[in-house]
Amino acid sequence: MKVLTLLCFFSGLISQCLALAPARSTYFNPVLTGWHSDPSCIRVDDIFFCVTSTFESFPGLPIYASKDLIDWKLVSHVWNRESQLPGVSWNTTQQQQGMYAATIRHHAGEFWVVCEYLGLPVGNIGVLFRTKNPFDETSWSDPLRFKPTKIDPDLFWDDDGKLYVATQGIILQELNLQTGELSEPPVSLWNGTGGVWPEGPHIYKKDGWYYLLIAEGGTATNHAVTMARSRSLTGPYEPHPENPILTNRNTDEYLQTVGHADLFQDTKGNWWGMALATRSGPGYKTYPMGRETVLFPATWEKDQWPRLQPVSGKMTSAWPLPPRSRAGLPGDGPFNADPDVYDFPPGKPIPRNLVHWRVPRAGAFTVGPKPHGGLLIVPSRANLTGIPFSTDQIELSGQRGISFIGRRQTHTLFSFSVDIEFKPRAAGHEAGVTVFLTQVNHIDLGIVASEPPAGPSGSGGKPSLALRFRAIGTGGAPQPNVVPLPSPWLRSDGTASVRLQIDTLNTTHYSLSAMPVAPVKPGPKLVVGTAPASLVSGGNGSFVGSLVGAYATCNGAGTGLDCPAGGNVLVKRWRYTGLAQYFSATDSVPTLLP
Ligand SMILES: *[C@@H]1O[C@H](CO)[C@@H](O)[C@H](O)[C@H]1NC(C)=O
Ligand SMILES: *[C@@H]1O[C@H](CO)[C@@H](O)[C@H](O)[C@H]1NC(C)=O
Ligand SMILES: *[C@@H]1O[C@H](CO)[C@@H](O)[C@H](O)[C@H]1NC(C)=O
Ligand SMILES: *[C@@H]1O[C@H](CO)[C@@H](O)[C@H](O)[C@H]1NC(C)=O
Ligand SMILES: *[C@@H]1O[C@H](CO)[C@@H](O)[C@H](O)[C@H]1NC(C)=O
């Protein structure tokens, strides 16, 4: 009721509001759950499209499509093949670089995505991709590369057809689509209202005004959306009288860090926006999903400043959402928060929502090997931590690909498991599951091979296997726990056939467990460790969000890029099920989908 009154006040017409009242919509935030920061969104015909930041995960720059703003289908990745940016991924040394803050726009019949790749020896590179069909992943172009001045590029075509890129600062440059040159010197448009890092700009032209929407205050709890406008593209810009126009700073909202927004209209002319937000509460300690994407209604009358409805977990808009429609949406990817039920049959690609940390080594992942199918993972010498930032032993750093594959944690409470077959032959071989934020923030349960016991009572030269729980992350980590793999869990040929599972014990802790799959029937479960989700919240991974997945490594054994032979892992069954979504510190629903 409060929201309705507020919007009536904005619209100024009480009779009109009352007429609208029955058509209000209620929905939950975030709408794009799990690690999805810096959303940029458009509508083309009756389909909404968003792109989000992916840093060094690969494939990157996912395109989500929706007809109703609630069900988001992952239809393609803009950066989906190494040949689009040869060598770039493997030159990324640190943990939070790569593809930052893209903008998506539709112009002259094409979809355009501009982004910057950070952290290369040559500095940052600007990349502009295009396609006529975002539902066909392979149709995304190789990028036009440019040398950016600052980060967070926008794309704005003025009425005269010229293309402008505004970036952090906020500065404006014209981009030459033939040469990739940016005009010099940049024009300073606006410095924001005084918050740190004025960034993430988007320019809109409406009713003869240029509106400049930006983020400032940094992407943590001071984050905010501010706006300015001008009659001329190059300024002077006058600030919105009510800046910041969207923020949850200094509130006790569950959804914090609200900022980095983009605005668009539905087919009825209603305005909406998307922004990033973190389900952390003001305590800002446990938020393993990092920055997620929230939806908010906006009003924007002719010649007037827009007003954005504050973000909370349960939202009521004064006008209806577009009707729910999954079936009418083209494309073949999974919906973002749907369960994973993957058995990896031959002939199918790797499911689109599974990603790696940097481009993996060629041949590291094979779907559907004969005779039984599954996902075959060839181990990397680098383990999940590796020796970060090592240049003399680069193949151990993770910079040459880590044999890791994961999906976003998209629910506060979930259960994830993989059934693996693993018959390691050398000490160091390891197969496991992990909650992974960065190479220095992850919680793992692996089956690890160690040297065979010496002497005549040894196991005949076969390495002995153990379950190892290990964690590393923000604010210290629990002690490792190593327990011998129970011998009945091994088949007669020495293959371990085991289910490795990650569950949320509650909103703050994970539990990692194992159980035999064959020859014994599944269960009973052996819990090997528990760890706080604060380990994978913020700290060295404050820009990214947790992935849950599987890995294979030999922990540095072997030479060059190759592990000792015999450490391949077969993932036969992969399941992820969301169990609950919190939309406030105390309230949850089984799913945020109404
Ligand atoms: C990768 O880094 C090397 C060494 O600094 C450099 O020679 C090469 O040009 C870089 N390649 C790319 C694509 O950044
Ligand atoms: C923003 O700040 C910079 C540095 O102080 C200054 O040079 C520039 O003129 C300012 N821009 C505007 C539009 O005020
Ligand atoms: C979650 O479970 C862990 C381990 O039992 C416990 O230490 C923690 O306090 C619990 N958290 C909540 C929010 O109940
Ligand atoms: C992680 O963060 C700590 C504390 O800020 C810092 O000292 C350390 O160097 C970081 N480690 C990495 C690998 O970035
Ligand atoms: C991970 O790999 C590094 C580098 O090869 C190695 O030093 C470290 O011991 C490995 N960690 C474990 C737990 O085996």
XYZ file of C-alpha atoms and ligand atoms in Angstrom:
664
model
C 0.000 0.000 0.000
C 2.865 2.282 0.860
C 4.429 1.746 -2.544
C 1.153 2.377 -4.316
C 0.576 5.642 -2.505
C 4.100 6.705 -3.344
C 3.618 6.023 -7.031
C 0.246 7.757 -7.037
C 1.928 10.771 -5.566
C 4.500 10.627 -8.356
C 1.923 10.232 -11.077
C -0.122 12.947 -9.441
C -3.462 11.459 -10.503
C -5.280 9.745 -7.672
C -8.095 8.443 -9.873
C -5.584 6.884 -12.226
C -3.809 5.141 -9.373
C -6.955 3.603 -8.006
C -7.766 2.289 -11.453
C -4.286 0.727 -11.572
C -4.537 -0.823 -8.158
C -6.002 -4.216 -9.138
C -3.274 -4.784 -11.729
C -0.351 -4.451 -9.350
C 2.313 -7.183 -9.433
C 4.226 -8.694 -6.583
C 7.538 -10.386 -7.204
C 10.753 -11.264 -5.398
C 14.270 -9.957 -5.845
C 16.820 -10.865 -7.071
C 15.234 -11.853 -10.386
C 18.536 -13.062 -11.821
C 19.882 -14.982 -8.837
C 23.478 -15.967 -8.209
C 26.589 -14.151 -9.376
C 25.254 -11.603 -11.922
C 26.766 -8.166 -11.446
C 26.591 -4.982 -13.516
C 23.455 -5.874 -15.489
C 22.808 -4.031 -18.722
C 19.432 -4.684 -20.334
C 17.298 -3.784 -23.327
C 14.003 -4.802 -24.867
C 13.723 -5.719 -28.546
C 10.150 -6.402 -29.693
C 8.635 -8.368 -26.811
C 11.859 -9.875 -25.441
C 14.105 -8.414 -22.769
C 17.843 -9.129 -22.935
C 20.484 -8.656 -20.235
C 24.243 -9.118 -20.142
C 26.272 -9.341 -16.911
C 29.942 -9.245 -15.892
C 31.902 -12.498 -15.796
C 35.485 -11.430 -14.996
C 37.807 -14.314 -15.861
C 35.233 -17.091 -16.020
C 34.755 -18.622 -19.455
C 32.594 -18.687 -21.504
C 31.822 -15.108 -20.541
C 29.283 -12.315 -21.006
C 26.085 -14.406 -20.795
C 22.982 -13.163 -22.586
C 19.777 -13.828 -20.673
C 16.426 -13.455 -22.434
C 12.973 -13.109 -20.907
C 9.442 -12.214 -21.943
C 8.233 -11.573 -18.395
C 11.265 -10.122 -16.523
C 11.082 -13.045 -14.080
C 12.086 -16.186 -16.019
C 15.535 -15.614 -17.526
C 16.866 -18.063 -20.102
C 20.612 -18.260 -20.761
C 20.538 -18.062 -24.564
C 24.197 -17.462 -25.455
C 27.576 -16.212 -24.322
C 29.013 -13.272 -26.236
C 32.582 -14.475 -25.530
C 32.323 -18.167 -26.304
C 35.504 -19.190 -28.185
C 39.203 -18.671 -27.651
C 39.639 -17.499 -31.265
C 37.640 -14.326 -30.504
C 40.472 -13.119 -28.240
C 43.470 -15.392 -28.757
C 45.802 -15.645 -25.780
C 43.905 -13.127 -23.693
C 42.476 -15.468 -21.064
C 45.800 -17.193 -20.414
C 47.500 -13.821 -19.925
C 45.198 -12.954 -17.022
C 47.251 -13.247 -13.861
C 45.006 -12.239 -10.987
C 41.604 -13.302 -9.701
C 39.198 -10.468 -10.420
C 40.158 -9.290 -13.878
C 38.773 -10.176 -17.271
C 35.371 -9.080 -18.602
C 34.097 -6.111 -16.587
C 30.765 -4.278 -16.822
C 29.398 -4.637 -20.332
C 26.659 -2.605 -22.042
C 24.149 -4.165 -24.448
C 22.276 -2.083 -27.014
C 20.214 -2.797 -30.150
C 20.965 -0.563 -33.119
C 20.278 -0.829 -36.855
C 18.995 -4.400 -36.609
C 21.940 -5.689 -34.589
C 22.723 -6.481 -30.968
C 25.921 -4.824 -29.757
C 27.827 -5.652 -26.578
C 30.736 -3.489 -25.507
C 33.021 -4.497 -22.646
C 36.553 -4.166 -21.361
C 38.965 -6.949 -20.532
C 41.117 -5.939 -17.586
C 44.452 -7.086 -16.294
C 46.524 -7.867 -19.390
C 50.240 -7.106 -19.759
C 49.233 -4.593 -22.478
C 46.735 -2.944 -20.119
C 42.982 -3.031 -20.560
C 41.454 -3.722 -23.950
C 38.067 -2.553 -25.182
C 35.980 -5.108 -27.080
C 32.838 -4.506 -29.151
C 30.930 -7.603 -30.295
C 27.831 -7.764 -32.492
C 25.254 -10.217 -33.798
C 21.918 -10.246 -35.577
C 20.829 -13.309 -33.588
C 21.713 -13.525 -29.885
C 19.941 -16.909 -29.721
C 22.747 -18.389 -31.822
C 25.929 -18.376 -29.761
C 28.241 -18.932 -32.728
C 26.886 -15.827 -34.466
C 28.563 -13.430 -32.024
C 31.324 -11.666 -33.960
C 34.979 -11.456 -33.181
C 35.369 -8.151 -31.345
C 36.402 -4.787 -32.675
C 39.236 -3.984 -30.287
C 39.966 -0.509 -28.975
C 42.297 1.050 -26.436
C 40.081 2.448 -23.695
C 40.856 5.436 -21.511
C 38.753 4.295 -18.524
C 36.570 1.274 -17.584
C 32.811 0.502 -17.817
C 32.022 1.478 -21.414
C 28.539 2.603 -22.460
C 27.249 2.603 -26.037
C 25.181 5.522 -27.256
C 24.231 6.359 -30.831
C 23.105 9.946 -31.207
C 20.477 10.963 -33.769
C 23.220 11.887 -36.246
C 24.385 8.230 -36.224
C 27.631 8.918 -34.332
C 28.608 6.318 -31.741
C 29.768 7.477 -28.314
C 31.390 5.568 -25.478
C 31.089 7.074 -22.008
C 33.307 5.504 -19.342
C 34.284 5.839 -15.694
C 34.962 9.394 -14.655
C 32.485 10.204 -16.315
C 34.113 10.924 -19.674
C 32.847 10.752 -23.267
C 34.618 9.730 -26.453
C 33.421 9.039 -29.977
C 34.233 5.538 -31.234
C 35.202 5.056 -34.859
C 33.653 1.735 -35.906
C 36.089 1.359 -38.809
C 39.339 1.902 -36.934
C 38.455 1.316 -33.289
C 39.854 4.766 -32.464
C 38.432 6.798 -29.608
C 38.362 10.567 -30.041
C 40.868 12.596 -28.016
C 40.804 14.367 -25.697
C 37.905 12.809 -23.782
C 35.162 15.229 -22.702
C 34.469 15.296 -18.967
C 30.676 15.046 -18.617
C 30.049 14.867 -14.885
C 31.918 13.864 -11.743
C 28.874 12.547 -9.912
C 27.738 13.812 -6.538
C 30.983 13.169 -4.681
C 30.908 9.409 -4.117
C 34.035 7.425 -4.982
C 34.290 5.784 -8.421
C 31.696 7.521 -10.578
C 31.303 4.704 -13.126
C 28.987 2.369 -15.026
C 27.485 5.198 -17.124
C 24.516 4.838 -19.451
C 23.250 7.686 -21.651
C 19.592 7.881 -22.747
C 18.064 10.507 -25.035
C 14.479 11.382 -24.150
C 12.267 14.414 -24.882
C 15.247 16.393 -26.153
C 17.334 15.727 -23.018
C 20.481 13.635 -22.616
C 20.143 11.717 -19.350
C 23.301 10.308 -17.772
C 22.738 7.476 -15.283
C 25.791 6.396 -13.272
C 26.928 4.345 -10.283
C 28.999 5.857 -7.513
C 30.126 5.212 -3.954
C 31.975 1.979 -4.825
C 30.306 -1.358 -5.371
C 29.928 -2.208 -1.643
C 27.447 -0.900 0.942
C 27.833 2.762 -0.144
C 26.839 1.946 -3.717
C 24.233 4.232 -5.305
C 22.629 5.284 -8.561
C 22.758 8.973 -9.467
C 21.676 10.933 -12.519
C 22.259 14.181 -14.372
C 20.865 15.637 -17.589
C 21.718 18.160 -20.261
C 20.283 19.590 -23.458
C 23.652 18.903 -25.077
C 25.496 15.579 -25.157
C 28.739 17.160 -23.992
C 27.092 19.090 -21.151
C 26.891 20.983 -18.917
C 24.983 18.334 -16.929
C 22.666 19.340 -14.114
C 22.182 16.774 -11.310
C 18.828 15.122 -10.497
C 17.421 17.065 -7.526
C 16.907 13.848 -5.546
C 20.287 12.129 -5.957
C 21.007 9.408 -5.116
C 17.898 8.201 -6.911
C 18.427 4.584 -5.872
C 20.487 3.172 -3.019
C 20.206 1.005 0.080
C 23.148 2.638 1.856
C 22.534 3.379 5.551
C 19.534 1.041 5.589
C 19.045 -2.310 7.278
C 17.704 -3.865 4.046
C 18.686 -7.474 3.387
C 19.559 -6.421 -0.186
C 22.586 -4.145 0.062
C 25.042 -2.610 -2.468
C 22.213 -1.575 -4.836
C 23.682 0.247 -7.809
C 24.982 0.018 -11.377
C 21.567 0.255 -13.018
C 20.171 0.314 -16.534
C 16.654 1.427 -17.579
C 14.276 0.166 -20.281
C 10.553 0.070 -21.165
C 8.151 -2.821 -21.603
C 5.796 -3.053 -24.581
C 3.120 -1.127 -22.629
C 5.469 1.800 -22.115
C 6.120 1.127 -18.419
C 9.674 1.749 -17.269
C 11.763 -0.812 -15.391
C 15.345 -0.990 -14.291
C 17.859 -3.631 -13.343
C 20.713 -3.111 -10.902
C 23.130 -5.199 -8.896
C 22.535 -5.983 -5.210
C 23.925 -8.327 -2.580
C 21.891 -10.532 -0.226
C 24.132 -9.712 2.713
C 22.112 -7.583 5.074
C 23.937 -4.588 6.513
C 26.282 -7.046 8.340
C 27.855 -7.741 4.916
C 29.640 -10.878 6.114
C 27.964 -13.878 4.477
C 26.986 -13.444 0.820
C 28.519 -16.280 -1.187
C 26.439 -15.458 -4.277
C 28.073 -12.045 -4.452
C 26.368 -9.386 -6.511
C 23.068 -10.532 -8.046
C 20.598 -8.746 -10.344
C 17.437 -7.041 -9.078
C 14.432 -5.561 -10.891
C 12.679 -2.326 -9.948
C 9.841 -0.286 -11.495
C 10.404 3.324 -12.491
C 8.262 6.249 -13.555
C 9.525 8.616 -16.198
C 7.058 11.215 -17.430
C 7.686 13.470 -20.407
C 10.311 16.144 -19.621
C 10.412 14.979 -15.992
C 13.194 13.313 -14.051
C 12.715 9.554 -13.617
C 11.936 8.115 -10.206
C 13.140 4.641 -9.297
C 11.294 2.462 -6.787
C 13.530 1.389 -3.880
C 14.818 -2.184 -4.006
C 13.791 -4.798 -1.474
C 13.366 -8.560 -1.455
C 9.606 -8.442 -1.941
C 8.459 -5.867 -4.474
C 5.085 -4.515 -5.476
C 4.846 -2.603 -8.707
C 1.939 -0.283 -9.477
C 1.528 -1.881 -12.888
C 1.580 -5.499 -13.982
C 4.641 -7.404 -15.066
C 4.376 -8.738 -18.609
C 2.469 -12.074 -18.543
C 4.499 -15.138 -17.549
C 5.706 -16.833 -20.704
C 8.465 -19.391 -20.791
C 7.175 -21.300 -23.778
C 7.132 -18.320 -26.121
C 10.845 -17.700 -25.706
C 13.248 -18.910 -28.415
C 16.704 -20.334 -27.680
C 17.908 -23.536 -26.115
C 19.679 -22.689 -22.856
C 18.534 -23.440 -19.319
C 16.560 -20.959 -17.239
C 18.853 -19.398 -14.665
C 17.472 -20.870 -11.445
C 16.230 -24.209 -12.796
C 17.762 -27.417 -11.434
C 20.631 -29.126 -13.277
C 19.882 -32.724 -14.241
C 22.888 -33.633 -16.341
C 24.027 -37.113 -17.369
C 26.186 -35.906 -20.303
C 24.968 -38.206 -23.085
C 27.147 -38.531 -26.206
C 26.561 -35.936 -28.903
C 25.425 -33.136 -26.606
C 27.483 -30.032 -25.832
C 28.552 -29.062 -22.320
C 25.413 -27.512 -20.776
C 25.513 -23.769 -21.305
C 25.390 -22.744 -17.643
C 28.643 -24.569 -16.833
C 31.746 -22.387 -16.882
C 35.485 -22.566 -16.256
C 38.060 -20.368 -14.548
C 39.872 -19.022 -17.628
C 39.796 -20.831 -20.960
C 40.443 -24.527 -20.266
C 43.200 -26.472 -21.925
C 42.078 -28.055 -25.225
C 40.708 -31.557 -24.618
C 40.340 -31.131 -20.861
C 36.559 -31.745 -21.002
C 34.874 -34.359 -23.209
C 31.143 -35.035 -23.216
C 29.847 -38.542 -23.728
C 32.962 -40.728 -24.021
C 32.171 -44.264 -25.154
C 30.805 -46.612 -23.959
C 28.673 -45.083 -21.222
C 28.800 -41.305 -21.637
C 29.435 -38.846 -18.827
C 31.786 -35.883 -18.639
C 35.431 -36.910 -18.848
C 37.831 -34.481 -17.162
C 41.569 -34.607 -17.799
C 43.328 -33.225 -14.712
C 45.374 -30.037 -14.752
C 48.735 -29.868 -12.993
C 47.494 -26.694 -11.332
C 45.077 -27.421 -8.524
C 42.331 -24.968 -7.650
C 44.754 -22.767 -5.698
C 47.873 -23.379 -7.742
C 50.711 -21.008 -7.145
C 48.870 -17.774 -7.967
C 50.831 -15.093 -9.764
C 53.727 -17.454 -10.446
C 55.493 -16.611 -13.679
C 58.392 -19.045 -13.474
C 56.045 -22.035 -13.083
C 53.145 -20.659 -15.043
C 51.616 -24.077 -15.698
C 51.139 -24.501 -11.923
C 49.512 -21.085 -11.481
C 46.156 -21.851 -13.064
C 46.939 -19.426 -15.863
C 47.093 -22.267 -18.367
C 43.634 -23.434 -17.405
C 42.382 -25.314 -14.380
C 40.366 -28.489 -14.908
C 37.384 -27.005 -13.105
C 33.777 -26.753 -14.268
C 31.002 -25.179 -12.254
C 27.640 -23.446 -12.217
C 26.558 -20.452 -10.201
C 25.170 -20.983 -6.735
C 21.757 -19.531 -7.556
C 19.911 -20.310 -4.291
C 20.492 -19.509 -0.626
C 19.918 -23.188 0.147
C 20.695 -25.921 -2.377
C 22.026 -29.421 -2.821
C 24.698 -30.246 -5.400
C 26.223 -33.619 -6.146
C 28.254 -35.431 -8.749
C 28.789 -39.157 -9.145
C 32.345 -39.826 -10.260
C 34.411 -42.780 -11.346
C 38.061 -42.353 -10.539
C 40.958 -44.777 -10.657
C 44.055 -42.708 -9.984
C 47.466 -44.197 -10.684
C 49.874 -41.627 -9.268
C 50.320 -39.781 -6.015
C 48.735 -36.325 -6.218
C 45.857 -37.310 -8.507
C 42.679 -35.789 -7.101
C 39.011 -35.552 -8.130
C 36.572 -33.427 -6.207
C 33.779 -30.942 -5.774
C 34.145 -27.360 -4.670
C 32.419 -24.149 -3.745
C 34.682 -21.839 -5.711
C 34.870 -18.048 -5.545
C 38.501 -17.473 -6.581
C 41.713 -19.475 -6.479
C 42.239 -18.181 -2.943
C 38.619 -18.698 -1.805
C 37.287 -22.214 -2.188
C 35.926 -25.101 -0.133
C 36.756 -28.552 -1.484
C 36.095 -32.217 -0.965
C 38.346 -34.447 -3.061
C 39.407 -38.029 -3.388
C 43.207 -37.842 -3.289
C 45.789 -40.463 -4.106
C 48.885 -40.688 -1.963
C 52.063 -42.764 -2.191
C 51.449 -46.453 -1.651
C 52.402 -47.547 1.842
C 55.974 -48.909 1.921
C 56.927 -52.454 2.766
C 55.439 -55.901 2.235
C 52.179 -54.972 3.950
C 51.628 -52.241 1.319
C 48.789 -52.305 -1.165
C 50.856 -53.848 -3.918
C 52.069 -50.537 -5.356
C 48.607 -49.033 -5.788
C 48.220 -45.533 -4.386
C 46.036 -45.360 -1.337
C 42.962 -43.150 -1.557
C 41.579 -40.699 0.954
C 38.724 -38.239 1.174
C 40.189 -34.789 1.800
C 38.234 -31.740 2.931
C 40.148 -28.521 2.548
C 39.208 -24.851 2.487
C 40.913 -21.529 1.957
C 39.360 -18.098 2.037
C 38.377 -14.835 3.587
C 38.868 -14.670 7.337
C 40.709 -17.967 7.891
C 39.623 -21.539 7.242
C 38.750 -24.688 9.156
C 41.427 -27.378 9.502
C 41.660 -29.909 6.666
C 40.193 -33.331 7.346
C 41.563 -36.437 5.701
C 39.874 -39.812 6.110
C 40.805 -43.005 4.295
C 38.320 -43.909 1.580
C 36.412 -46.889 3.029
C 37.617 -49.949 1.111
C 34.083 -51.254 0.352
C 33.640 -48.076 -1.723
C 36.156 -49.406 -4.265
C 35.093 -51.733 -7.044
C 37.115 -54.918 -7.495
C 39.164 -53.256 -10.256
C 40.170 -50.478 -7.852
C 37.825 -47.794 -9.278
C 36.278 -45.475 -6.739
C 32.629 -44.956 -7.632
C 31.546 -42.226 -5.300
C 28.982 -39.455 -4.928
C 30.506 -36.191 -3.715
C 27.964 -33.764 -2.379
C 27.724 -30.153 -1.217
C 24.737 -29.065 0.864
C 23.903 -25.845 2.608
C 23.498 -26.735 6.284
C 21.771 -23.395 6.785
C 22.185 -19.847 5.445
C 25.752 -19.550 6.736
C 27.393 -22.978 6.406
C 28.147 -25.664 3.836
C 28.478 -29.353 4.512
C 30.597 -31.562 2.238
C 29.961 -35.273 2.181
C 30.598 -38.477 0.271
C 28.845 -41.789 -0.187
C 29.427 -44.879 -2.269
C 27.494 -45.261 -5.514
C 28.577 -48.757 -6.457
C 28.995 -51.559 -5.642
C 27.230 -50.473 -2.472
C 23.884 -48.676 -2.850
C 23.972 -44.887 -2.303
C 24.390 -43.836 1.308
C 24.941 -43.664 4.145
C 26.491 -40.261 3.763
C 29.862 -39.565 5.354
C 30.177 -35.869 6.258
C 33.846 -34.961 5.845
C 33.724 -31.252 6.649
C 31.671 -28.147 7.209
C 32.737 -24.603 6.404
C 31.318 -21.108 6.754
C 30.099 -19.384 3.589
C 31.927 -16.252 4.770
C 35.092 -17.921 3.376
C 33.661 -17.425 -0.103
C 32.140 -13.997 0.576
C 33.983 -10.763 -0.249
C 37.644 -10.415 0.661
C 39.798 -11.378 -2.292
C 36.638 -12.211 -4.256
C 34.436 -9.213 -3.577
C 33.538 -8.676 -7.256
C 32.748 -12.298 -8.112
C 30.302 -14.902 -6.806
C 30.417 -18.569 -5.910
C 30.329 -21.394 -8.387
C 29.729 -25.001 -7.347
C 31.354 -27.659 -9.461
C 33.854 -30.435 -10.036
C 37.599 -30.466 -10.587
C 40.479 -32.790 -11.423
C 44.150 -32.148 -10.704
C 47.434 -33.869 -9.911
C 48.570 -31.124 -7.506
C 51.740 -30.236 -9.381
C 52.936 -33.773 -10.226
C 53.992 -34.406 -13.837
C 55.819 -32.060 -16.219
C 54.942 -29.131 -18.460
C 51.147 -29.068 -18.751
C 50.745 -32.837 -18.329
C 49.835 -34.798 -15.241
C 51.076 -38.363 -14.814
C 48.842 -40.653 -16.896
C 45.812 -42.266 -15.367
C 44.141 -39.482 -13.421
C 41.124 -38.833 -15.628
C 37.807 -38.428 -13.860
C 34.450 -39.481 -15.244
C 31.481 -37.451 -13.978
C 28.492 -39.698 -14.620
C 25.732 -37.749 -12.947
C 25.517 -34.033 -12.079
C 22.644 -32.625 -10.044
C 21.943 -29.175 -8.629
C 18.645 -28.499 -6.875
C 17.641 -25.183 -5.356
C 15.866 -25.597 -2.035
C 15.186 -22.111 -0.704
C 15.618 -18.468 -1.575
C 15.896 -15.883 1.174
C 14.393 -12.506 0.309
C 14.979 -11.068 3.779
C 17.199 -12.081 6.679
C 14.402 -14.258 8.061
C 11.986 -15.009 5.212
C 12.406 -17.489 2.436
C 10.413 -19.153 -0.298
C 11.207 -22.421 -2.091
C 11.696 -20.449 -5.294
C 11.587 -16.775 -6.155
C 9.515 -17.558 -9.239
C 5.918 -16.605 -8.382
C 50.435 -12.180 -23.496
O 51.563 -11.779 -22.737
C 52.778 -11.861 -23.434
C 53.916 -11.565 -22.449
O 53.715 -10.337 -21.822
C 52.752 -10.889 -24.608
O 53.917 -10.997 -25.347
C 51.544 -11.226 -25.482
O 51.423 -10.265 -26.511
C 50.290 -11.237 -24.671
N 49.150 -11.631 -25.496
C 47.954 -11.105 -25.337
C 46.908 -11.599 -26.272
O 47.688 -10.291 -24.471
C 35.639 16.599 -13.028
O 36.808 16.650 -12.241
C 38.000 16.851 -13.019
C 39.183 16.740 -12.097
O 39.009 17.554 -10.999
C 37.921 18.188 -13.732
O 39.064 18.369 -14.523
C 36.690 18.212 -14.605
O 36.530 19.456 -15.225
C 35.435 17.888 -13.808
N 34.332 17.726 -14.736
C 33.210 18.409 -14.654
C 32.192 18.178 -15.713
O 32.987 19.182 -13.748
C 24.629 -22.990 10.740
O 25.237 -24.191 11.164
C 26.533 -24.020 11.744
C 27.131 -25.384 12.009
O 26.262 -26.167 12.739
C 26.398 -23.178 12.986
O 27.679 -22.972 13.556
C 25.797 -21.845 12.601
O 25.595 -21.041 13.738
C 24.468 -22.031 11.898
N 24.030 -20.744 11.379
C 22.786 -20.322 11.557
C 22.460 -18.998 10.943
O 21.955 -20.964 12.150
C 43.955 -11.606 -0.193
O 43.614 -10.531 0.656
C 44.585 -10.282 1.647
C 44.025 -9.255 2.604
O 43.558 -8.141 1.896
C 45.887 -9.852 0.972
O 46.877 -9.601 1.937
C 46.346 -10.973 0.057
O 47.476 -10.564 -0.658
C 45.269 -11.350 -0.917
N 45.683 -12.543 -1.630
C 45.562 -12.643 -2.917
C 46.068 -13.889 -3.496
O 45.057 -11.778 -3.616
C 48.376 -27.304 -5.066
O 49.354 -27.118 -6.056
C 50.533 -26.464 -5.599
C 51.407 -26.197 -6.819
O 51.574 -27.312 -7.595
C 51.203 -27.323 -4.545
O 52.347 -26.645 -4.044
C 50.218 -27.574 -3.407
O 50.780 -28.445 -2.472
C 48.950 -28.188 -3.958
N 47.986 -28.329 -2.882
C 47.637 -29.514 -2.408
C 46.647 -29.491 -1.319
O 48.064 -30.557 -2.823
